[in-house]
Amino acid sequence: MMVSAELHPIILIKDPINLQYALRGIFRVYRWLYEEAKILHRDISISNLMYRWVDGRICGVLNDFDLTIQRSAPASPSSHDPPPVHLYRHDLESLYYVLVSIVCPLSPSVQGWHSLEGCLLEDSKRSFFGRGCPSPSTTFQAFYAWLLVLHRAFRDGLNAQSRFKEGGSIGVFGEEKLDGHVILIPLPSYF
């Protein structure tokens, strides 16, 4: 018999300070998984971000490790080799979309994503970075600075990727982190 703490969906957190602590914990766990355990989660979604209470404190939980894979040692980027099927930035991008869907629930940018599939979903998400950063709801205004940093990182990285591909593939482009534009950015502590 296995007994564990009761987990709750992260979308139930309505207090911005509690959401900050839960997300900070999840991002720390993800960083540890990537850097120390050397794995990619590959299934980050709103349903896999949870929280629990431990000694009166809220703790974020990254759940569901069925699709994780061991990541190989970082290879040098190459313009001739196809990128791996799943990259670090894909997990971080998923974390960003979950953050946007929680703190910007009324944003037209994210409404309807859950009903789209395949190319339509990909096109919608890619065009999302061509527009301005979505505004959080009144309750979560303190998250705007973090959203903006992440939004710009992905926008700039995707733009650099497009310029590289259009420029005849001279040199190398680091796909894993969009040539250094996308890194695991910590949640600001000024909430």
Coordinates of C-alpha atoms in Angstrom, one line a residue:
M1 CA 0.0 0.0 0.0
M2 CA 1.3 3.4 -0.9
V3 CA 0.1 6.6 0.9
S4 CA 0.9 10.0 -0.5
A5 CA -0.2 13.6 0.1
E6 CA -3.4 14.7 -1.6
L7 CA -2.7 16.7 -4.8
H8 CA -4.8 19.5 -6.1
P9 CA -4.9 21.0 -9.7
I10 CA -2.9 24.2 -9.9
I11 CA -5.7 26.0 -11.5
L12 CA -7.5 26.0 -8.2
I13 CA -5.0 28.4 -6.7
K14 CA -6.5 31.9 -6.7
D15 CA -4.0 33.7 -4.5
P16 CA -1.1 35.2 -6.5
I17 CA 1.4 34.6 -3.7
N18 CA 0.5 30.9 -3.3
L19 CA 0.6 30.5 -7.1
Q20 CA 4.0 32.1 -7.2
Y21 CA 5.3 29.6 -4.6
A22 CA 3.8 26.7 -6.3
L23 CA 5.2 27.7 -9.7
R24 CA 8.6 28.5 -8.3
G25 CA 8.7 24.9 -6.9
I26 CA 7.6 23.4 -10.2
F27 CA 10.2 25.4 -12.1
R28 CA 12.9 24.3 -9.6
V29 CA 11.9 20.7 -10.0
Y30 CA 12.0 21.0 -13.8
R31 CA 15.4 22.6 -13.7
W32 CA 16.7 19.7 -11.4
L33 CA 15.1 17.1 -13.7
Y34 CA 16.8 18.7 -16.7
E35 CA 20.2 19.5 -15.2
E36 CA 20.8 16.8 -12.7
A37 CA 18.6 13.8 -13.6
K38 CA 19.1 14.6 -17.3
I39 CA 15.6 13.9 -18.4
L40 CA 12.9 15.7 -20.4
H41 CA 9.3 15.5 -19.1
R42 CA 7.6 15.7 -22.5
D43 CA 4.1 16.0 -21.1
I44 CA 3.8 19.3 -19.4
S45 CA 0.2 20.5 -19.3
I46 CA -2.2 22.2 -17.0
S47 CA -3.4 18.8 -15.8
N48 CA 0.1 17.8 -14.8
L49 CA 0.8 20.8 -12.6
M50 CA -0.5 20.3 -9.1
Y51 CA 0.1 21.5 -5.6
R52 CA -0.1 20.2 -2.1
W53 CA 0.2 21.6 1.4
V54 CA 3.2 20.6 3.6
D55 CA 3.4 21.9 7.1
G56 CA 1.1 24.8 6.2
R57 CA 3.1 25.8 3.1
I58 CA 2.0 25.3 -0.5
C59 CA 4.3 23.2 -2.7
G60 CA 4.1 22.9 -6.5
V61 CA 4.2 19.4 -7.9
L62 CA 5.1 18.3 -11.4
N63 CA 3.1 15.2 -12.0
D64 CA 2.9 12.3 -14.5
F65 CA 6.3 11.1 -15.6
D66 CA 5.1 8.4 -18.0
L67 CA 6.6 10.1 -21.1
T68 CA 9.9 11.2 -19.7
I69 CA 13.0 10.4 -21.7
Q70 CA 16.7 10.5 -20.8
R71 CA 18.3 13.3 -22.6
S72 CA 21.6 12.8 -24.3
A73 CA 24.6 14.9 -23.6
P74 CA 24.2 18.2 -25.5
A75 CA 25.5 17.8 -29.0
S76 CA 27.1 20.7 -30.8
P77 CA 24.5 22.4 -32.9
S78 CA 24.6 21.7 -36.6
S79 CA 22.8 23.1 -39.5
H80 CA 22.9 19.7 -41.3
D81 CA 21.4 17.4 -38.7
P82 CA 17.7 17.4 -38.0
P83 CA 16.8 18.5 -34.4
P84 CA 15.8 15.9 -31.9
V85 CA 12.1 15.1 -31.7
H86 CA 11.7 16.7 -28.3
L87 CA 13.8 19.6 -26.9
Y88 CA 14.3 21.4 -23.6
R89 CA 12.6 24.5 -25.0
H90 CA 9.5 22.4 -25.8
D91 CA 9.0 21.7 -22.1
L92 CA 9.7 25.3 -21.1
E93 CA 7.3 26.5 -23.8
S94 CA 4.7 24.2 -22.4
L95 CA 5.3 25.6 -18.9
Y96 CA 4.9 29.1 -20.4
Y97 CA 1.6 28.2 -22.0
V98 CA 0.3 26.8 -18.8
L99 CA 1.3 30.0 -17.0
V100 CA -0.5 32.1 -19.6
S101 CA -3.6 30.0 -19.4
I102 CA -3.7 30.3 -15.6
V103 CA -2.9 34.0 -15.2
C104 CA -4.5 35.3 -18.5
P105 CA -7.7 33.2 -18.7
L106 CA -9.6 35.8 -20.6
S107 CA -6.9 36.5 -23.2
P108 CA -8.1 35.9 -26.7
S109 CA -4.6 34.6 -27.5
V110 CA -5.2 31.4 -25.4
Q111 CA -8.9 30.9 -25.6
G112 CA -9.7 27.9 -27.6
W113 CA -6.3 26.2 -27.5
H114 CA -7.7 23.2 -25.7
S115 CA -10.0 22.5 -28.7
L116 CA -7.4 22.8 -31.4
E117 CA -5.1 20.0 -32.6
G118 CA -2.1 19.5 -34.8
C119 CA -1.1 22.2 -37.3
L120 CA -4.0 24.5 -36.2
L121 CA -2.8 24.5 -32.6
E122 CA 0.9 24.9 -33.7
D123 CA 0.0 27.8 -36.0
S124 CA -2.1 29.5 -33.2
K125 CA 0.7 29.2 -30.7
R126 CA 3.4 30.4 -33.2
S127 CA 1.3 33.5 -34.1
F128 CA 0.8 34.1 -30.4
F129 CA 4.5 35.3 -30.2
G130 CA 4.0 37.7 -33.1
R131 CA 1.5 39.6 -31.0
G132 CA 2.1 41.5 -27.8
C133 CA 2.4 39.8 -24.5
P134 CA -1.1 39.0 -23.1
S135 CA -2.2 40.8 -20.0
P136 CA -2.9 38.9 -16.8
S137 CA -6.2 39.1 -15.0
T138 CA -6.4 41.7 -12.3
T139 CA -5.6 39.1 -9.6
F140 CA -2.4 38.1 -11.3
Q141 CA -1.0 41.4 -12.5
A142 CA 2.2 40.8 -10.6
F143 CA 3.0 38.0 -13.1
Y144 CA 3.2 40.4 -16.0
A145 CA 7.0 41.1 -15.8
W146 CA 7.7 37.4 -15.9
L147 CA 5.3 36.7 -18.7
L148 CA 6.9 39.5 -20.7
V149 CA 10.5 38.1 -20.2
L150 CA 9.4 34.6 -21.3
H151 CA 7.3 36.0 -24.2
R152 CA 10.2 38.0 -25.5
A153 CA 12.6 35.1 -25.1
F154 CA 10.5 32.8 -27.2
R155 CA 9.6 35.5 -29.7
D156 CA 13.2 36.5 -30.2
G157 CA 14.4 32.9 -30.4
L158 CA 11.8 31.9 -33.0
N159 CA 12.6 35.0 -35.0
A160 CA 16.3 34.2 -34.9
Q161 CA 15.5 30.6 -36.0
S162 CA 13.5 31.9 -38.9
R163 CA 16.2 34.3 -40.0
F164 CA 18.8 31.6 -39.7
K165 CA 16.7 29.2 -41.9
E166 CA 16.0 32.0 -44.4
G167 CA 19.6 33.0 -44.6
G168 CA 20.8 29.7 -46.2
S169 CA 21.8 27.9 -43.0
I170 CA 25.3 29.4 -42.8
G171 CA 26.9 28.4 -39.5
V172 CA 25.1 26.7 -36.7
F173 CA 21.9 27.3 -34.8
G174 CA 21.3 25.9 -31.3
E175 CA 17.8 24.4 -31.5
E176 CA 17.8 23.1 -27.9
K177 CA 17.5 26.6 -26.5
L178 CA 16.7 28.6 -29.6
D179 CA 20.3 29.6 -29.9
G180 CA 20.5 30.8 -26.3
H181 CA 17.4 32.9 -26.3
V182 CA 15.3 30.4 -24.2
I183 CA 16.7 29.5 -20.8
L184 CA 15.0 28.5 -17.6
I185 CA 14.1 31.9 -16.3
P186 CA 13.4 32.0 -12.5
L187 CA 10.2 33.3 -11.2
P188 CA 10.9 36.9 -9.9
S189 CA 10.8 37.2 -6.1
Y190 CA 9.3 40.7 -6.1
F191 CA 5.7 39.5 -5.8

